[in-house]
mmCIF file of C-alpha atoms in Angstrom:
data_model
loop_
_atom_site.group_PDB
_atom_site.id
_atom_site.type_symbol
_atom_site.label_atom_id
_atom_site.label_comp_id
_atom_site.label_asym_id
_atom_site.label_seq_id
_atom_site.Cartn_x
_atom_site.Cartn_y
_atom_site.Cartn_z
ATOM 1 C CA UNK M 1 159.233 103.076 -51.720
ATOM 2 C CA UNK M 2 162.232 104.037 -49.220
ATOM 3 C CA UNK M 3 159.585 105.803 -46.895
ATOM 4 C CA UNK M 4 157.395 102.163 -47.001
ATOM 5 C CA UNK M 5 160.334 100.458 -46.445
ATOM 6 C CA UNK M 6 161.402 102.212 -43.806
ATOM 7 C CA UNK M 7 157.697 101.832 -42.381
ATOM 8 C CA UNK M 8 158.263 98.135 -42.515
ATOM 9 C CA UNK M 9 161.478 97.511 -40.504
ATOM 10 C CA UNK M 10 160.118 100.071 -37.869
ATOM 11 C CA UNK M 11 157.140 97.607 -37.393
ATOM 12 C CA UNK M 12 159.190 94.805 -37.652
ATOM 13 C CA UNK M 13 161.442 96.534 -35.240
ATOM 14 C CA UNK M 14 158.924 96.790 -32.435
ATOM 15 C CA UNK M 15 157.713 93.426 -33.078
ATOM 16 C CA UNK M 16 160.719 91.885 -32.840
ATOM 17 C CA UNK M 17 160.777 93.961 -28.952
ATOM 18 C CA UNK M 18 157.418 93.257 -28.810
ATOM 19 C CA UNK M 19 157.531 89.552 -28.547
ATOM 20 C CA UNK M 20 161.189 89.763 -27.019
ATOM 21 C CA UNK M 21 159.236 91.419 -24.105
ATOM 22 C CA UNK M 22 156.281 89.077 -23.787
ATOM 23 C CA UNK M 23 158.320 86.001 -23.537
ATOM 24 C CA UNK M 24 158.194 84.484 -20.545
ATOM 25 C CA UNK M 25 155.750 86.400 -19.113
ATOM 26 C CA UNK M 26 153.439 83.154 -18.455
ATOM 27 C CA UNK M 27 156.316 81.698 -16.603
ATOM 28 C CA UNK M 28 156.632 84.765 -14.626
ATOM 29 C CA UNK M 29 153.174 84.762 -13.302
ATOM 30 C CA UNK M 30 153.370 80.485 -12.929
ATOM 31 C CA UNK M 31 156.132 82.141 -10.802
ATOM 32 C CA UNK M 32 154.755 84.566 -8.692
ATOM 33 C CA UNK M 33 151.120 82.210 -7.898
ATOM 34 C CA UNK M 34 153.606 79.829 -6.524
ATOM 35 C CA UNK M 35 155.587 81.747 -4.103
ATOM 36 C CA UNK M 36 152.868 83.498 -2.878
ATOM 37 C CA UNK M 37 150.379 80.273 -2.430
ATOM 38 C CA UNK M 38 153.045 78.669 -0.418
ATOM 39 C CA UNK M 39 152.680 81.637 1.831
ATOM 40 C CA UNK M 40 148.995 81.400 1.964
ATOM 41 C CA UNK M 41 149.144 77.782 2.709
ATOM 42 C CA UNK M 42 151.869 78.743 5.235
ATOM 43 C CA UNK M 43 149.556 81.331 6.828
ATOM 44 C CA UNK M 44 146.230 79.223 7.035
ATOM 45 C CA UNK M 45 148.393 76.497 8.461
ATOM 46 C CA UNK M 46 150.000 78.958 11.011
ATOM 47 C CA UNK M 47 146.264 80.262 11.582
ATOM 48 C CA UNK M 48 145.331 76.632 12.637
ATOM 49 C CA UNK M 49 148.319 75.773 14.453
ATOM 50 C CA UNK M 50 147.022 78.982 16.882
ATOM 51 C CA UNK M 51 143.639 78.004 16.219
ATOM 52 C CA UNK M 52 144.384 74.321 18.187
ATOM 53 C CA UNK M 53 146.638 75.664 20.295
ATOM 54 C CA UNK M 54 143.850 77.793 21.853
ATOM 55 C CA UNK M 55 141.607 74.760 21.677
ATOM 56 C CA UNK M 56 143.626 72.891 23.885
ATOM 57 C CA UNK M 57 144.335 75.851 26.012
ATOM 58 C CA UNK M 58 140.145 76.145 26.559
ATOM 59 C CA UNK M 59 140.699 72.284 27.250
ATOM 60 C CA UNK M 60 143.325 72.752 29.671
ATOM 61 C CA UNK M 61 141.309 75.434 31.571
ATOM 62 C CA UNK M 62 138.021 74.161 31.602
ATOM 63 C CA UNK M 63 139.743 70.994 33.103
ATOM 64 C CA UNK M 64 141.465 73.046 35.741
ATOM 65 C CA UNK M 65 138.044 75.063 37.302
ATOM 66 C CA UNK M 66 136.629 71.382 37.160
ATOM 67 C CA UNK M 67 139.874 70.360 39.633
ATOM 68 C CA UNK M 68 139.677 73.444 41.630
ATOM 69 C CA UNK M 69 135.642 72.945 41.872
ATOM 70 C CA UNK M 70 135.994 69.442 42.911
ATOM 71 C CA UNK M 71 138.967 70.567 45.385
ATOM 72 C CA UNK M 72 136.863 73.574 46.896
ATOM 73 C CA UNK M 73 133.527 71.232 47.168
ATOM 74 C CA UNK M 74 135.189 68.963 49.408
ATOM 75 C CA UNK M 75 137.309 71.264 51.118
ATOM 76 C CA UNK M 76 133.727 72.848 51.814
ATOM 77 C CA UNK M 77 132.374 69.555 52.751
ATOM 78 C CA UNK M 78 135.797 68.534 55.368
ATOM 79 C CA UNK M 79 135.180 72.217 56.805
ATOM 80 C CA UNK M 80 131.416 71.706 57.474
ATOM 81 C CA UNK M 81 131.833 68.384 58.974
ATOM 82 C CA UNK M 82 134.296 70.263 61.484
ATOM 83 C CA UNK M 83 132.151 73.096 62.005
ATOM 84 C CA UNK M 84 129.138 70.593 62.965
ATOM 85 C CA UNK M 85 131.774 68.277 64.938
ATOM 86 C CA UNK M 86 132.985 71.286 67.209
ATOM 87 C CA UNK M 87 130.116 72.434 69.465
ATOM 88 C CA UNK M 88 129.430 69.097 70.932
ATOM 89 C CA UNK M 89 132.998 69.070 71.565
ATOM 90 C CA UNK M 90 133.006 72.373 73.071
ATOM 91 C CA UNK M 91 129.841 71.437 75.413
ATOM 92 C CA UNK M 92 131.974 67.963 76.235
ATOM 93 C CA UNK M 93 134.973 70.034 77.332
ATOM 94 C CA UNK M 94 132.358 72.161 79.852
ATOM 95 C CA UNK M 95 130.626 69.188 80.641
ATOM 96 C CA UNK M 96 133.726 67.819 81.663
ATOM 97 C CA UNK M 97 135.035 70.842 83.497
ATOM 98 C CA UNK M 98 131.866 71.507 85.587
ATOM 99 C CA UNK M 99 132.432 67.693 86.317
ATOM 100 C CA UNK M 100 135.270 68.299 87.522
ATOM 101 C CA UNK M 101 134.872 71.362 89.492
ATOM 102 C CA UNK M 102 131.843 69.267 91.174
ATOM 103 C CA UNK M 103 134.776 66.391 92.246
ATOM 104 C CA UNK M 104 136.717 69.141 93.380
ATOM 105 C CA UNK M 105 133.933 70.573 95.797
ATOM 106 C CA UNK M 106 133.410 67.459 96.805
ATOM 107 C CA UNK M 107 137.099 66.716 97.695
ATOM 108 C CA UNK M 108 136.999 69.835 100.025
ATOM 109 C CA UNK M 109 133.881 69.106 101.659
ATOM 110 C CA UNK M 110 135.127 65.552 102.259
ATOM 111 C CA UNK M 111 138.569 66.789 103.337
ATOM 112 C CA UNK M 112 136.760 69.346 105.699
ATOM 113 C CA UNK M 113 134.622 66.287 107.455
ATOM 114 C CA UNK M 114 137.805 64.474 108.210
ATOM 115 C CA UNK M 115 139.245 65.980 110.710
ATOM 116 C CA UNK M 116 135.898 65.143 112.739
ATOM 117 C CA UNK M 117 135.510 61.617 111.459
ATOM 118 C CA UNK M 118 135.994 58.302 113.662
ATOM 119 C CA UNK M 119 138.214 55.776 112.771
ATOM 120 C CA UNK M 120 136.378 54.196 110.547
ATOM 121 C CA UNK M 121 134.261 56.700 108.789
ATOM 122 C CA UNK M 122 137.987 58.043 108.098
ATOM 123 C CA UNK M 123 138.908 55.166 106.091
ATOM 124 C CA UNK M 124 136.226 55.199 103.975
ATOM 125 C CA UNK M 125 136.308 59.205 103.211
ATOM 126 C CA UNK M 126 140.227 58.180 102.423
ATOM 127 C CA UNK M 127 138.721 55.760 100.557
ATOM 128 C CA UNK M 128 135.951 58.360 98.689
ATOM 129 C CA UNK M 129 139.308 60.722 98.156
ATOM 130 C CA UNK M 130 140.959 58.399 96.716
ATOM 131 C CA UNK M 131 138.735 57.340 93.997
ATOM 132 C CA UNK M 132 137.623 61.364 93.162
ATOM 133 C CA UNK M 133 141.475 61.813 92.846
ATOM 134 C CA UNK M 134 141.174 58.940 90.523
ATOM 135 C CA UNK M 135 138.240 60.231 88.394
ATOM 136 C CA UNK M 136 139.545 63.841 88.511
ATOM 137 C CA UNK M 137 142.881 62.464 86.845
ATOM 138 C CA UNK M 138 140.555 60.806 84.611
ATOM 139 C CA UNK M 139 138.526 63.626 84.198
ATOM 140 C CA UNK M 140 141.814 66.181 83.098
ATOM 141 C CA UNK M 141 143.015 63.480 80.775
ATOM 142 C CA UNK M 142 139.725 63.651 78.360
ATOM 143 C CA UNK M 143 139.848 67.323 79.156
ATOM 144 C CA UNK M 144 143.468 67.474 77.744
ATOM 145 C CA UNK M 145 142.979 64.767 75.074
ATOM 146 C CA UNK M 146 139.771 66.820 74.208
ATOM 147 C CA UNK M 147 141.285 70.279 73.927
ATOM 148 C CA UNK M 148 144.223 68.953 71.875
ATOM 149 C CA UNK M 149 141.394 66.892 69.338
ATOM 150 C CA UNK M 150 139.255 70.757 69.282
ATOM 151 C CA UNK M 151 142.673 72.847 68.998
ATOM 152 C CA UNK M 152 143.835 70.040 65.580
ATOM 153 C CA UNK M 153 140.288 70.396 64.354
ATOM 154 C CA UNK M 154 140.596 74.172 64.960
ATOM 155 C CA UNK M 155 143.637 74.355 62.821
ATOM 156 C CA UNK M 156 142.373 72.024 60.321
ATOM 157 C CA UNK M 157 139.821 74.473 59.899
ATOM 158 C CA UNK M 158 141.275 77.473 59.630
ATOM 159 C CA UNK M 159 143.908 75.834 56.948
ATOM 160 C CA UNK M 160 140.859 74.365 55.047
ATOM 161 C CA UNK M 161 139.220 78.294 55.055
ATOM 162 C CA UNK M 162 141.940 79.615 53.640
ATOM 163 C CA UNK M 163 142.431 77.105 51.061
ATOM 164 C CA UNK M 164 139.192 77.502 49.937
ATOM 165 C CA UNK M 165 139.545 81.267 49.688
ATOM 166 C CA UNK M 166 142.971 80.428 47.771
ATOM 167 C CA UNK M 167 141.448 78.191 46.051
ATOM 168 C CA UNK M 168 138.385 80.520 45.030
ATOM 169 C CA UNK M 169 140.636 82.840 44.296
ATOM 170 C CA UNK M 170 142.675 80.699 41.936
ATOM 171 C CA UNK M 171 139.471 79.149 40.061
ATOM 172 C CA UNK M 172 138.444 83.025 39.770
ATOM 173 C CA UNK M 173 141.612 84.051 38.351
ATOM 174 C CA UNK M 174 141.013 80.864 35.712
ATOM 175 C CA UNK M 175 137.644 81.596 34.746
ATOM 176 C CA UNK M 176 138.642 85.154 33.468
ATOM 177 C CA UNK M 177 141.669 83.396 31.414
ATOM 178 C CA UNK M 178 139.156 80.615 30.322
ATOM 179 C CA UNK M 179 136.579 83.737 29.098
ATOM 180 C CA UNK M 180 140.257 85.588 27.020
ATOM 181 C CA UNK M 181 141.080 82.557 25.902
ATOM 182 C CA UNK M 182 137.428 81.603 23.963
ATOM 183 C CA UNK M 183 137.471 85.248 22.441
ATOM 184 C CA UNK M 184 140.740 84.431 21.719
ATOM 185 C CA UNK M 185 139.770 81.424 20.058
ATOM 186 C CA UNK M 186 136.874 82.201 18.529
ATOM 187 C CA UNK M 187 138.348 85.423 16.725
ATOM 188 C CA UNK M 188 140.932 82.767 15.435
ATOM 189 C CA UNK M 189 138.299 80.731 14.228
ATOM 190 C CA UNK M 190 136.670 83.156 12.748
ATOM 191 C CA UNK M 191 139.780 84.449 11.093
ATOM 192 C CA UNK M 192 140.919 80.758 9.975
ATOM 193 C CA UNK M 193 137.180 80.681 8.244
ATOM 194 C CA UNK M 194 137.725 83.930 6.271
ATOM 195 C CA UNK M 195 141.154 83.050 5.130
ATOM 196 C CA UNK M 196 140.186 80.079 3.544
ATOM 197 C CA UNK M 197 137.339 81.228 2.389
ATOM 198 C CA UNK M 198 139.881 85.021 0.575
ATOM 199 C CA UNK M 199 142.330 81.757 -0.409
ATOM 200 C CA UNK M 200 139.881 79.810 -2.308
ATOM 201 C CA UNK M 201 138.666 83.585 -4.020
ATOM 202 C CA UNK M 202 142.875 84.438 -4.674
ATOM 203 C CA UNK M 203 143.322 80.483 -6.296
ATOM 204 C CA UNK M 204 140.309 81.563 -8.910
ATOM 205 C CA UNK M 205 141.920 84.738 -9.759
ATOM 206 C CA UNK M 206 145.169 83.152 -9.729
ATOM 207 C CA UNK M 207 143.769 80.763 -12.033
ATOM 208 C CA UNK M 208 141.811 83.065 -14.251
ATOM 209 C CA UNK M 209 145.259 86.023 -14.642
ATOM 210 C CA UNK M 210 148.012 82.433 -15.714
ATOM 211 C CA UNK M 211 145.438 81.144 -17.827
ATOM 212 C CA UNK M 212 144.947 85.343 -19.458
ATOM 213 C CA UNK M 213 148.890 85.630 -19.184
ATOM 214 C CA UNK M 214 149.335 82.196 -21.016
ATOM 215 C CA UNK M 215 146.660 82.836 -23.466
ATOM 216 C CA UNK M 216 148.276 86.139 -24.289
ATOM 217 C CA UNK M 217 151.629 85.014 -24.581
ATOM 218 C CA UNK M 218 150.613 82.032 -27.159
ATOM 219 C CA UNK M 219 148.413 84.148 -28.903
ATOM 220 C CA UNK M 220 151.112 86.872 -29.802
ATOM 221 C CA UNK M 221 154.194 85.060 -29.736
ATOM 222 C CA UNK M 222 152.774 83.150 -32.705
ATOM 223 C CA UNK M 223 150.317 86.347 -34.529
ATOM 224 C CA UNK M 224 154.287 88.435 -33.920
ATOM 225 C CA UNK M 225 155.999 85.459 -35.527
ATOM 226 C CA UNK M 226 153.498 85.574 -38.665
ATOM 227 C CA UNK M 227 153.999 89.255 -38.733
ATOM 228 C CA UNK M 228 157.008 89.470 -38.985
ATOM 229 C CA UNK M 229 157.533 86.732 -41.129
ATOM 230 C CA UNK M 230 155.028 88.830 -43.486
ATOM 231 C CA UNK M 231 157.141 92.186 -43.110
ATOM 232 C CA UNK M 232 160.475 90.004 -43.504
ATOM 233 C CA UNK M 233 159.259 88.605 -46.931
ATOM 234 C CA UNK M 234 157.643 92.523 -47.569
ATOM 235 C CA UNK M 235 161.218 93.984 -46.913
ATOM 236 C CA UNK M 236 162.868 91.149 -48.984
ATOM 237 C CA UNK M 237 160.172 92.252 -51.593
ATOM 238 C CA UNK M 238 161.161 95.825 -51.866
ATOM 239 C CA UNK M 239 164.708 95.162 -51.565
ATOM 240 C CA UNK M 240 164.422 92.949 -54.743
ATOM 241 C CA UNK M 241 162.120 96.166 -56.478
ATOM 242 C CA UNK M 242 165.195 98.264 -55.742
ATOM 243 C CA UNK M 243 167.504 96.130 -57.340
ATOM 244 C CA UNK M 244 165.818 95.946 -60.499
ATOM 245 C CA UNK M 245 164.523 99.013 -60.888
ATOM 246 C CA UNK M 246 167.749 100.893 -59.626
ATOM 247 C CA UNK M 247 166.415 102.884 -56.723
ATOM 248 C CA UNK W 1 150.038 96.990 -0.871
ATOM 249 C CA UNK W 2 151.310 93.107 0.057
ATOM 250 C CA UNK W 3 154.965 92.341 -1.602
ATOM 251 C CA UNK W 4 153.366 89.590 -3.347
ATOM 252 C CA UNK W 5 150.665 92.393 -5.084
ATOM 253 C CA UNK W 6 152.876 94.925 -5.516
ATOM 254 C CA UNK W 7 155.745 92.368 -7.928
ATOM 255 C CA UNK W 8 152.205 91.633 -9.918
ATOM 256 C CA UNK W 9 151.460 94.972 -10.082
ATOM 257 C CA UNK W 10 154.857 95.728 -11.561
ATOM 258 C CA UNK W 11 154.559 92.762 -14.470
ATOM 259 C CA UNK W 12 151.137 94.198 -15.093
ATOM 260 C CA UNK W 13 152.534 97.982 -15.479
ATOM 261 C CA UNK W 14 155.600 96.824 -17.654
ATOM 262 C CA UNK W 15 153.496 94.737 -19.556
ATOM 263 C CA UNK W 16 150.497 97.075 -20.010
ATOM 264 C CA UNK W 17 154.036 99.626 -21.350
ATOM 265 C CA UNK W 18 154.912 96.608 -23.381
ATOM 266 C CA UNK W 19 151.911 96.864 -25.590
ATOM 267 C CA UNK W 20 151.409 100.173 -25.687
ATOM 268 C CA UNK W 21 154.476 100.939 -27.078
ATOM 269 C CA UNK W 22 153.853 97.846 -29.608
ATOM 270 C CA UNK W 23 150.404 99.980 -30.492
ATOM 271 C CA UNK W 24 152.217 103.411 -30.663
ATOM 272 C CA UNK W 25 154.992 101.274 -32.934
ATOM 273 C CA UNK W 26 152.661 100.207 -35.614
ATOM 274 C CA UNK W 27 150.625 103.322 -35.346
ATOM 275 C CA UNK W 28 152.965 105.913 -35.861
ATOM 276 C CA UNK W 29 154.335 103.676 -38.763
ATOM 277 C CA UNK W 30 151.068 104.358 -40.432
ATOM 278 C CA UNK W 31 152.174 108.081 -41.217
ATOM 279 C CA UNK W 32 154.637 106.294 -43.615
ATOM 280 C CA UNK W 33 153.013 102.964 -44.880
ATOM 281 C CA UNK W 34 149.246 103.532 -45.753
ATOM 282 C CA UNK W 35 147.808 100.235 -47.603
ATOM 283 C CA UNK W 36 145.579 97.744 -47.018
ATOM 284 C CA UNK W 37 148.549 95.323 -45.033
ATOM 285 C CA UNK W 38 149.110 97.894 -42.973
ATOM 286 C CA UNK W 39 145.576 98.187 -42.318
ATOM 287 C CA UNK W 40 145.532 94.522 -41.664
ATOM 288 C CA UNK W 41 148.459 94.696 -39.807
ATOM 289 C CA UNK W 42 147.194 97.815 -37.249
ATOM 290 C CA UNK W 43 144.017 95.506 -37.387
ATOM 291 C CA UNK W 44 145.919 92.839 -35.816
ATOM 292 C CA UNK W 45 147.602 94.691 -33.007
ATOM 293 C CA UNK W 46 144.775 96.198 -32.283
ATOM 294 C CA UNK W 47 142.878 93.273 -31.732
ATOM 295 C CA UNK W 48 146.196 91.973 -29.157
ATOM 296 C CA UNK W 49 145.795 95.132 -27.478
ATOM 297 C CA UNK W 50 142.293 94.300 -26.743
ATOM 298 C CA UNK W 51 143.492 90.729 -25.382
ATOM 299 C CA UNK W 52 145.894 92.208 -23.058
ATOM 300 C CA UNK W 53 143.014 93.906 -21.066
ATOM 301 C CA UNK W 54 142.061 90.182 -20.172
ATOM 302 C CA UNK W 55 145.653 90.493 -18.832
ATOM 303 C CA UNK W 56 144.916 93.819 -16.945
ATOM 304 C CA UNK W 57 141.356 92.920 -15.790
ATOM 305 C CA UNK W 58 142.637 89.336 -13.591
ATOM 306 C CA UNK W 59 145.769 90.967 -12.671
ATOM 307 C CA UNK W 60 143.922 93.672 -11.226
ATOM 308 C CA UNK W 61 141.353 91.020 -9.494
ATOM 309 C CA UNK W 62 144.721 88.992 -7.863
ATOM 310 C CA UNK W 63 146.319 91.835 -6.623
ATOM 311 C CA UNK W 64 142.809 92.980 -4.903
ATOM 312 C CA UNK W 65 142.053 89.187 -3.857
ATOM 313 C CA UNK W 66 146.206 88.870 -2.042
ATOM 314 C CA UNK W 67 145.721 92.169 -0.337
ATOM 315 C CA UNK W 68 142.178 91.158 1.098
ATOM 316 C CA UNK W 69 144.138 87.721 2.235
ATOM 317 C CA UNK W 70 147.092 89.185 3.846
ATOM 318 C CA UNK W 71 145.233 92.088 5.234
ATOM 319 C CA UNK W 72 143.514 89.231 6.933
ATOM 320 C CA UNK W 73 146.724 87.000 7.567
ATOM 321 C CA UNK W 74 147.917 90.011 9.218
ATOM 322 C CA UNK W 75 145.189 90.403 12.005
ATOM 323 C CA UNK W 76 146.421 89.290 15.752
ATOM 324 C CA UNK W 77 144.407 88.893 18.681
#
């Protein structure tokens, strides 16, 4: 009977540690799905955050080659319209010149026939001088006026050329970013998609190991508490044997 | 292994310890208490040793599931 009795309060003993052990364990793993679905939630959220960041960055660039298209079209258009408006310019200028040369061979031939002029025929070449002085004045003005309008249209030109090329450059430079950026974004995307999609698998797991923890705990908190409750009344038993019988 | 798997990993090890030291308890009591309650009784913790593989088999599935997740959380482009 002391060997059996001694049997008892060993199980009773390691019941007792048992269930001292498994208390609390439900809480525990309440516990530990909570701190670590905050940080999933905090990590899909972060995952968007970068997610619509990108979004608006694709935005941002896509509206910026639009701008620099837009700015290089015209730019394209102002420098063709100058490059059509020049040569007739040009030609005017030579026009003008050979004009002018013309006025001044006739000046000389005029000023060469004076000297053997009458009277009158004098007055009238001073006359005939007079007004080719006029028109060769006139003549050197539009030549002047002309050369400035070619030499600002020149200029305009060759600022418009290379603004386009900086330009060009710039919406070249963009279009690479705009093609990182989408691979960027869509490898976020694609990562956002899989998160949610390894969160919703951890919740059921989560769900399925607290509701196995819990079910555990119940189940041997109360089949310990019988037990021992059993081996207590067992012990009380034998003690009571002893007694009478004098053991 | 993510923090998160590797504290669950450590409830599931102590607790897995837990019962099997509950198990080796009862059983090596059996060398000194042979009857049919202690039959019942090994009956009994055998049958909560059973239980706690429900314990061990989720466990097992959450720590896989948060190390998938944060092996994806951790991926940077």
């Amino acid at each position: 009977m002391d060997v059996e009795r001694e049997a008892l309060i060993s199980v009773k003993l390691a019941l007792g540690t048992f269930q001292s052990e498994i208390a609390g364990i439900a809480n525990t793993a309440a516990s530990r799905r909570a701190g670590c679905e905050a940080d999933c939630e905090y990590q899909i959220q972060d995952t968007q955050y970068k997610v619509e960041v990108l979004e608006e960055e694709v935005k941002r660039l896509s509206d910026r080659i639009a701008e620099l298209e837009k700015r290089i079209e015209d730019d394209e258009y102002r420098e063709h319209k100058i490059s059509e408006a020049l040569p007739p310019l040009y030609d005017k200028v030579d026009h003008m010149k050979y004009q002018l040369q013309e006025l001044s061979a006739a000046e000389a031939r005029i000023r060469n026939n004076l000297g053997r002029a009458d009277e009158d025929s004098r007055d009238a070449m001073e006359d005939q001088l007079a007004d080719i002085r006029e028109m060769e004045s006139s003549l050197m003005t539009a030549i002047h006026d002309t050369e400035d309008r070619i030499s600002d249209m020149e200029a305009e030109k060759t600022r418009l050329i290379s603004e386009i090329n900086e330009l060009s450059y710039e919406k070249s430079e963009t279009e690479n970013q705009l093609e990182q950026t989408k691979k960027r974004l869509y490898r976020y995307q694609d990562k956002l998609q899989r998160l949610k999609t390894a969160g919703n698998r951890l919740k059921d797991d989560f769900d399925a190991y607290v509701a196995a923890v819990e079910q555990f705990e119940n189940i041997s908190d109360a089949s310990a508490a019988q037990k021992q409750l059993v081996l207590t009344q067992c012990i009380s038993l034998v003690d009571e044997m002893e007694s009478v019988f004098g053991r | 292994m993510n923090s998160y798997s590797q504290d669950i990993q450590t409830d599931i090890d102590a607790f897995q310890d837990c019962v099997q030291r509950l198990s080796s308890g009862v059983a090596s009591a059996g060398t000194l208490w042979q009857d049919a309650q202690y039959a019942s009784l090994a009956s009994g913790i055998s049958a909560l040793a059973m239980r706690s593989r429900d314990v061990l088999v989720t466990g097992d599935r959450v720590c896989e599931s948060i190390n998938i997740f944060f092996s994806i959380a951790s991926e940077e482009y």
